[in-house]
XYZ file of C-alpha atoms in Angstrom:
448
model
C 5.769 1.704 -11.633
C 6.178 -0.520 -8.468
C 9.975 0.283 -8.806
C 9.924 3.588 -9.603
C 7.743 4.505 -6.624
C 10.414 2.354 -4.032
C 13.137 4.501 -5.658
C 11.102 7.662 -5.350
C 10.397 6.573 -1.417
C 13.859 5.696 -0.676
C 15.586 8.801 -2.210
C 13.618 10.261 0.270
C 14.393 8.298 3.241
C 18.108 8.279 2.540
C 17.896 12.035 2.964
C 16.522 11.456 6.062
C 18.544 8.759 7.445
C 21.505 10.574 6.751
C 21.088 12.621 10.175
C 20.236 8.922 11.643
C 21.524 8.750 15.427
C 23.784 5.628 15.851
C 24.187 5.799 19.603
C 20.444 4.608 19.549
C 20.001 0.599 20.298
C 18.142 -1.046 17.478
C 14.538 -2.221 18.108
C 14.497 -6.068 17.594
C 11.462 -6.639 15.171
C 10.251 -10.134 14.518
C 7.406 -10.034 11.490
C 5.135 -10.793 13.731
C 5.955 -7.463 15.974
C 6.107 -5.419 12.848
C 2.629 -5.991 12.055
C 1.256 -5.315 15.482
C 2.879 -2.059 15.104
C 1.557 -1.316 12.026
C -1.853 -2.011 13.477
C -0.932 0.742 15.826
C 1.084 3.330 13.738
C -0.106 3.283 10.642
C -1.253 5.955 8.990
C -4.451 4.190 6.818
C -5.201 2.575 9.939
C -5.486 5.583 11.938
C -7.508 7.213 9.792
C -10.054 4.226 9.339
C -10.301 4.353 13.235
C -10.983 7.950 13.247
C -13.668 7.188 10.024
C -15.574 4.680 13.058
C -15.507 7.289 15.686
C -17.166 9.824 12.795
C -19.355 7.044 12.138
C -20.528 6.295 15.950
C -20.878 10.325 16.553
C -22.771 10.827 13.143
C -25.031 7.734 14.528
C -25.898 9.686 18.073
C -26.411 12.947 15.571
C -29.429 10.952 14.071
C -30.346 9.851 16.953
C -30.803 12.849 18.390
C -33.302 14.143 16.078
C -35.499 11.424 17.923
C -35.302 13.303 21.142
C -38.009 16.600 21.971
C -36.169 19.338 20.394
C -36.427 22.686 22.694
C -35.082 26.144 22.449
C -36.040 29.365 23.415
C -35.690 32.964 22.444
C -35.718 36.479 23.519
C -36.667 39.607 21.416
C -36.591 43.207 22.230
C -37.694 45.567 20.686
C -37.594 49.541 20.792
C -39.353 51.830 18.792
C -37.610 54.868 17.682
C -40.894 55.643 15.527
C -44.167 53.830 16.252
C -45.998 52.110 13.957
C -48.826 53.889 11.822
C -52.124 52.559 11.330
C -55.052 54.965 8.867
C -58.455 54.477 10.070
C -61.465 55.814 8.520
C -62.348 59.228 8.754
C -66.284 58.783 9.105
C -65.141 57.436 12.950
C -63.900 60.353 14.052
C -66.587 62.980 12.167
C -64.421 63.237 8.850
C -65.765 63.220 5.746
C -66.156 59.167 3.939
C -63.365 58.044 2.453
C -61.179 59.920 4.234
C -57.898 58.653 6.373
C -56.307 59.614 10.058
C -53.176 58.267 10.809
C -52.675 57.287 14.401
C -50.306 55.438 16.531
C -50.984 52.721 18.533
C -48.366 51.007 20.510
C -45.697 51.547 23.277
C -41.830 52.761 22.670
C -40.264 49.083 24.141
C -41.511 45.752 23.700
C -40.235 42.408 24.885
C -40.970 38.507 24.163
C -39.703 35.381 26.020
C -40.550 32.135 24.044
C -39.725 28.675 24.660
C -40.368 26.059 22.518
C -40.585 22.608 22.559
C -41.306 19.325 19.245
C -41.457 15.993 19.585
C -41.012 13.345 16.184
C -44.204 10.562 16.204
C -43.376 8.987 13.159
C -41.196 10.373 10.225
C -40.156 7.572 7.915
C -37.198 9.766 7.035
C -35.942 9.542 10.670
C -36.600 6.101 10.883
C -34.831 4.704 7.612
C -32.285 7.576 8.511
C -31.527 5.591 12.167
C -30.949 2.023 10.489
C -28.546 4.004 7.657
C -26.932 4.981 10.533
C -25.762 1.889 11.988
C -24.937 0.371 8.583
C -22.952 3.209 8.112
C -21.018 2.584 11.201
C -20.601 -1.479 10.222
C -19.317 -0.168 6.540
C -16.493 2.141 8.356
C -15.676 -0.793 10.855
C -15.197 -2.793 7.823
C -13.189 -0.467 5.369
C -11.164 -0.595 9.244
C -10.434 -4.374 8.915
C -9.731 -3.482 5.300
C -6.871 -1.147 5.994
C -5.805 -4.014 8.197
C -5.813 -6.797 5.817
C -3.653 -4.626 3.589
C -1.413 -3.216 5.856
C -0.516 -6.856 7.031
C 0.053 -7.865 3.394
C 2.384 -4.403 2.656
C 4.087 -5.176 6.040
C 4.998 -8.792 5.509
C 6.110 -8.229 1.741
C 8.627 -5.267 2.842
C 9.908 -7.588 5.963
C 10.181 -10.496 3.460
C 12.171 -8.260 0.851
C 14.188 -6.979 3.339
C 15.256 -10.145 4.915
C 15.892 -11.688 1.377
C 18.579 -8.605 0.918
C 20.027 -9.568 4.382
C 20.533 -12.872 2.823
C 21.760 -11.893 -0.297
C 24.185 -10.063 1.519
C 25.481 -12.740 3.238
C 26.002 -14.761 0.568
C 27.723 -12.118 -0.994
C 29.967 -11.415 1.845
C 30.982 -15.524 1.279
C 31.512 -14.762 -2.123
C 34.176 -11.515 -1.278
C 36.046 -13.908 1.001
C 36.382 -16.585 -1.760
C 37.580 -14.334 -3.739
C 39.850 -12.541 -1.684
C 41.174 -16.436 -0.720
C 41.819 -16.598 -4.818
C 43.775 -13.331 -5.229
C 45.864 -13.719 -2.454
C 46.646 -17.645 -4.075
C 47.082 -16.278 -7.306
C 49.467 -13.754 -6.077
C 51.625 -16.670 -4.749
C 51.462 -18.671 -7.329
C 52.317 -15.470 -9.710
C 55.420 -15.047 -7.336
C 56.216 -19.164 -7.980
C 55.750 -18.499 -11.766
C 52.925 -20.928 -12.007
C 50.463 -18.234 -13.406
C 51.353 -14.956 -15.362
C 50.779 -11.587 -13.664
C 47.440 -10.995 -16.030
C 46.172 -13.595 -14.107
C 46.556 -12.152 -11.118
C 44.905 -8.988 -12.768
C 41.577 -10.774 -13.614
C 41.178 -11.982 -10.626
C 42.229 -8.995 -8.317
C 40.012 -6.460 -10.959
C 36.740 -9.569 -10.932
C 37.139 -9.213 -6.504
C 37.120 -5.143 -6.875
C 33.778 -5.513 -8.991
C 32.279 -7.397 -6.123
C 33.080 -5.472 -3.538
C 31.227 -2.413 -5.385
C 28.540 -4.807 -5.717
C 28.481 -5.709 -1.964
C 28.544 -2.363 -1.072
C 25.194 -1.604 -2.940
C 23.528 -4.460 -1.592
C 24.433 -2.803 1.874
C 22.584 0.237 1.024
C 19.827 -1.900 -0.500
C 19.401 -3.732 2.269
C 19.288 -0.257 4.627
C 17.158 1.204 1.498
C 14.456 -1.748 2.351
C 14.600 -1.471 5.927
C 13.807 2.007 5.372
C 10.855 1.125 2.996
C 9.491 -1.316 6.019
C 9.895 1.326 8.195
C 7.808 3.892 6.688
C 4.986 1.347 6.082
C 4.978 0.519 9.713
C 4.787 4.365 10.748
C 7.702 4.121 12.209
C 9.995 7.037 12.472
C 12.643 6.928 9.885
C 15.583 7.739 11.824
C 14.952 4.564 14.041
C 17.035 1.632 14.546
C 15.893 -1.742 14.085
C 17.120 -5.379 13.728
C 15.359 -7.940 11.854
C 15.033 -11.435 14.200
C 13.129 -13.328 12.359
C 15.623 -15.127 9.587
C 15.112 -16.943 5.977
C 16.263 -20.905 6.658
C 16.999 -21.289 3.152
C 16.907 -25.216 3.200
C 13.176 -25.185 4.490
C 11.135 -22.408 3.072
C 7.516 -22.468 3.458
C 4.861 -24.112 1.472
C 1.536 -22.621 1.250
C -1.447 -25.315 1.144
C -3.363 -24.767 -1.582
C -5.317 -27.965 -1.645
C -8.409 -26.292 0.170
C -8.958 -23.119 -2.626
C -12.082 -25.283 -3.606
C -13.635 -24.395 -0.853
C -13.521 -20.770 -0.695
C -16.466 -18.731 1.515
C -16.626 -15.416 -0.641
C -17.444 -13.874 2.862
C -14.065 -14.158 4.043
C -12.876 -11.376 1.777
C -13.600 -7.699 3.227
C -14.330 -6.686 -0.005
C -17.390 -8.826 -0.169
C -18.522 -7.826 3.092
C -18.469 -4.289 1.219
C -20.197 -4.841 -0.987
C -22.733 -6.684 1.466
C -23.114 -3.671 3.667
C -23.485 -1.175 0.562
C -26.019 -3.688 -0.882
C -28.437 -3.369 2.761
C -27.362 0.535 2.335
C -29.093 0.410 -0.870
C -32.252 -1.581 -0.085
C -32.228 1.234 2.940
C -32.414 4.198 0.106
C -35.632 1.733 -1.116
C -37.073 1.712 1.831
C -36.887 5.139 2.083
C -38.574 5.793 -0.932
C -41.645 3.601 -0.296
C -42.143 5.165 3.335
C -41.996 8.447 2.329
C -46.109 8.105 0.892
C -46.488 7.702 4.825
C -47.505 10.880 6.702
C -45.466 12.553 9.584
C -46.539 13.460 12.600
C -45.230 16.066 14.784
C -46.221 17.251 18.519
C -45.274 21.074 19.537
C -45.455 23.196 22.487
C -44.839 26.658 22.269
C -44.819 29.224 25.808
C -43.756 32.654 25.630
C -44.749 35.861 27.845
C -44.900 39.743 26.175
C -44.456 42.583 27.752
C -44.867 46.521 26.571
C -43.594 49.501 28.562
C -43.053 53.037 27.396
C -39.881 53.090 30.061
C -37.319 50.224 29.833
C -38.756 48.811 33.247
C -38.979 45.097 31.838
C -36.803 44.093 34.961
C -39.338 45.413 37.299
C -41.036 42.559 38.871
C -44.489 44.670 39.716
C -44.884 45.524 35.958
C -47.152 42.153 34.260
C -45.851 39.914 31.296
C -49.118 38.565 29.471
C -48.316 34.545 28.561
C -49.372 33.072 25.826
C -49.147 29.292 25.703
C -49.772 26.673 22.873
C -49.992 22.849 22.293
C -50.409 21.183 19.017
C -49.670 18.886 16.580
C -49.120 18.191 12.478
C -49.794 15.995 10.291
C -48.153 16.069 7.167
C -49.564 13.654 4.234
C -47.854 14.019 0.757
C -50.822 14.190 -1.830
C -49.157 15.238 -5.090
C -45.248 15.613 -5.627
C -45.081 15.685 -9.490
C -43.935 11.851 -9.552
C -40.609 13.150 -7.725
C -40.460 10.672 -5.315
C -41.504 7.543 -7.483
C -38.443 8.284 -9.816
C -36.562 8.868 -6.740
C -37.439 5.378 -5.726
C -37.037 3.968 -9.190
C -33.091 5.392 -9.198
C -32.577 3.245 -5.633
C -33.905 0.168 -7.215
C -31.488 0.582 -10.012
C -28.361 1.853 -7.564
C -29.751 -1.540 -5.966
C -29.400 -3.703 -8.997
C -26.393 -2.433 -9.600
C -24.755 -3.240 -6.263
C -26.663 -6.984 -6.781
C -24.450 -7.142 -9.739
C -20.970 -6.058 -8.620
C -21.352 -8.193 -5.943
C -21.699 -11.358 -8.798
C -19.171 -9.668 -10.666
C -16.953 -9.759 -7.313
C -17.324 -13.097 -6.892
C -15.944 -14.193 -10.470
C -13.201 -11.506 -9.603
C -12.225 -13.592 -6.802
C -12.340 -16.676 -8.473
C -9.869 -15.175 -11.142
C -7.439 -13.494 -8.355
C -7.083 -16.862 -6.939
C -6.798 -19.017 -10.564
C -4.241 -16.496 -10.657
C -1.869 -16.252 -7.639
C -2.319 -19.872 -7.121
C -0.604 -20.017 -10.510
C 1.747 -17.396 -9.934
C 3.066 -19.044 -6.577
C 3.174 -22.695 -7.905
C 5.537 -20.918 -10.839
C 7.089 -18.936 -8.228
C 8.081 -21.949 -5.959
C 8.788 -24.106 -9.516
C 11.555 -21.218 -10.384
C 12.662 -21.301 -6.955
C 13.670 -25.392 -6.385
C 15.445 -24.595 -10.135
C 17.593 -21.942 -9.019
C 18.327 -23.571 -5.777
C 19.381 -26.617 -7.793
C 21.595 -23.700 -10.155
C 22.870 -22.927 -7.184
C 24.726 -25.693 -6.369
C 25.465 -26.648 -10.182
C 26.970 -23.064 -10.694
C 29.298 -24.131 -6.751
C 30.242 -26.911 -8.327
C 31.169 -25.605 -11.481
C 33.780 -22.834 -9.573
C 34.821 -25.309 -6.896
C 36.453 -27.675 -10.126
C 37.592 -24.219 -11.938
C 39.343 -23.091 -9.391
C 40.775 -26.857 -8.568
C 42.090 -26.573 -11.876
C 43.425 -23.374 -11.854
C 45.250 -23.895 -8.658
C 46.722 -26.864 -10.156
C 47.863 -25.236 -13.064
C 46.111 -26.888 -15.757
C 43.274 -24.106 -15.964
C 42.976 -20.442 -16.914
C 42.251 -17.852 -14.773
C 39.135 -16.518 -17.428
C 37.388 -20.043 -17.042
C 37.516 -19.340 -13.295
C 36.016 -15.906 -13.997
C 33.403 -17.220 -16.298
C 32.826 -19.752 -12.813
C 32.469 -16.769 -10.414
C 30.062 -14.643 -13.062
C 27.650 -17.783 -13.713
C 27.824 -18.757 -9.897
C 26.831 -14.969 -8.852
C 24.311 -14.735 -11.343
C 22.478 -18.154 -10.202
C 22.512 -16.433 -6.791
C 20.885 -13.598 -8.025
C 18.162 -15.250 -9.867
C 17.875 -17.041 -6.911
C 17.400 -14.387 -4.416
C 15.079 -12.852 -7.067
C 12.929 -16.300 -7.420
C 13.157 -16.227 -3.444
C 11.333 -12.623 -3.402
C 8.637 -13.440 -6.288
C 7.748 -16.575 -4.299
C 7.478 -14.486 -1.081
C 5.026 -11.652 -2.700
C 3.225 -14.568 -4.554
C 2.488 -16.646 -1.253
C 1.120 -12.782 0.056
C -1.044 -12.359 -2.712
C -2.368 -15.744 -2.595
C -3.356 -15.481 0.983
C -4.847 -12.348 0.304
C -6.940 -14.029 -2.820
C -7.907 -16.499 -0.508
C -9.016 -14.605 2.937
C -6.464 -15.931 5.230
C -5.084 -12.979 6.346
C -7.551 -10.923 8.066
């Protein structure tokens, strides 16, 4: 699936970098620079920041609801029929039990209210204030998260694409070896001492590796593509890789202090940390809620009734009416809704408890296993180094021979095949050890 979803990528990006403009100067890009870029450009990265600035904003939102809330209102009314109200008949002389309907009222009334509460105590708001900020510590976190594996993406594609650039090179050595052999071969065909078919094998074994050499060119602008688009960078850039692959001194990872691991330097512990005092938060919650609330109000608002629409006139009164209170609300009887509400965080509580112990043997696996993967890794790498040379040695005497006349021109094909083929396993040992010391790093919380 991994190389499925590179090919998908890059048939992509070789659309794109098909309308790439050369007259731009390449960006020099050590590792080092690609990663602070990434910190930058990315698109995960972005969108973690923007997740904190929710975070913060959602934080003042709550505590807000702290604050005296005020508002006011106006209503106007006009009556196109007045009310109707039936009083008894007996008041004005009727028969008893007997009705008259009369109208009482003006055609235009008015109201101006302000209004004014104020939180004493609400366990909801108070729990709802600490959620807050561990809220904001959870988004800062999945932020250094995004980080952590953005780094690790970053330094795998510049890693892959420098081990191409190498591969190249080597290849490019290999074409001019070759070339050096065909044009001898040809000279010694025209001295008669090899036969034309000779000459074939070799010329037809140097046209096969210059097809190979020309897709390890677009491999190698295929993975600087790839890097590209991880860093956020536009795709139609230029860049030029500066940091370089000394073959002869690769580097070893110290693995001698695994043993003494602190679980907190993973992020994804410090997850599960934050979601655990998210959790006892939801508990909290529960248990305050048996608490009362208490609640201070004001309330000031001025009528006013006129038959004309006068309300503007400043000679015509407004009668105020003003009011200051409180509530107190005590829960008494909620059908058991908020003890099972309370019982449900205590198990969403357990169960965080427990992924976090599950985490931790998790982590103790990941890094049994990429230390083993990398010490296998570098293992397969010192052998095909040491193919390497075997396989040179091998061509350098085939070739001797041939030259000399007393070998064939197949056993220096069968040479050239088993000497390119070490250098491929080699270049694909070099890449496994490369994403093996990431993932081990990872396992272990260096890179943060």
């Amino acid at each position: 699936m991994k190389n499925i979803s590179i090919i998908i990528i890059g048939t992509v990006i070789s659309f794109q970098t098909v309308a790439q403009n050369k007259n731009e100067p390449a960006k020099n890009l050590s590792l080092k620079e690609a990663i602070e870029f990434a910190l930058v450009n990315n698109s995960s990265i972005k969108n973690a920041e923007l997740d904190i600035d929710a975070s913060r904003y959602k934080k003042k939102e709550i505590r807000g609801m702290g604050l005296p809330q005020i508002s006011s209102s106006f209503d106007l009314k006009d009556y196109e029929k007045l009310p109707t109200q039936l009083l008894p008949g007996q008041f004005f002389g009727a028969p008893a039990g007997t009705y008259i309907p009369v109208q009482f009222g003006v055609k235009y009334n008015a109201t101006g209210t302000i209004q004014a509460s104020q939180i004493v105590f609400n366990s909801d708001y108070i729990v709802a204030l600490q959620s807050a900020k561990s809220f904001l510590e959870l988004s800062e976190k999945n932020h250094q998260r995004s980080q952590i594996e953005t780094k690790a993406t970053i330094t795998k594609a510049y890693y892959t694409a420098l081990v191409s650039k190498e591969r190249l090179k080597l290849l490019q050595a290999n074409v001019d070896r070759l070339k050096k052999l065909v044009d001898d071969s040809k000279s010694l065909n025209t001295n008669g001492f090899v036969e034309k078919i000779d000459v074939t094998r070799v010329t037809v074994a140097y046209n096969n590796l210059l097809s190979e050499k020309e897709k390890i060119e677009r491999l190698v602008g295929l993975t600087e593509s790839v890097l590209k688009f991880q860093m956020g960078m536009e795709i139609k850039s230029q860049i030029f890789l500066t940091d370089s692959l000394h073959l002869d001194n690769i580097p070893v990872v110290d693995i001698s202090s695994s043993s003494e691991l602190n679980y907190k330097n993973r992020i994804e512990y410090s997850l599960l940390e934050s979601q655990q005092k998210l959790s006892e938060l939801d508990v909290k919650r529960g248990k305050l809620r048996y608490l009362p609330s208490i609640f201070l109000y004001g309330n000031y608002s001025a009528q006013a009734q006129r038959n004309e629409f006068d309300f503007f006139d400043a000679s015509k009164k407004w009668y105020p009416i003003g009011i200051i209170g409180g509530t107190i609300n005590l829960p008494l009887f909620d059908g058991f809704q908020n003890h099972y509400r309370l019982q449900q965080s205590k198990v969403n509580l357990m169960k965080t408890v427990n992924s976090i112990d599950n985490l931790k043997n998790a982590i103790d696996l990941e890094i049994e296993t990429s230390k083993s993967s990398l010490l296998n890794a570098l293992n397969t790498l010192n052998i095909q180094k040491t193919n390497i040379e075997l396989a040179k040695e091998v061509y350098d005497v085939a070739k001797k021979k041939y030259e000399q006349g007393s070998g064939s021109s197949i056993e220096v094909m069968n040479a050239e095949t088993a000497l390119k083929e070490a250098q491929t396993n080699y270049y694909n040992a070099l890449y496994e050890y490369f994403t093996a010391k990431v993932d081990y790093e990872k396992a272990t919380g260096v890179i943060k």
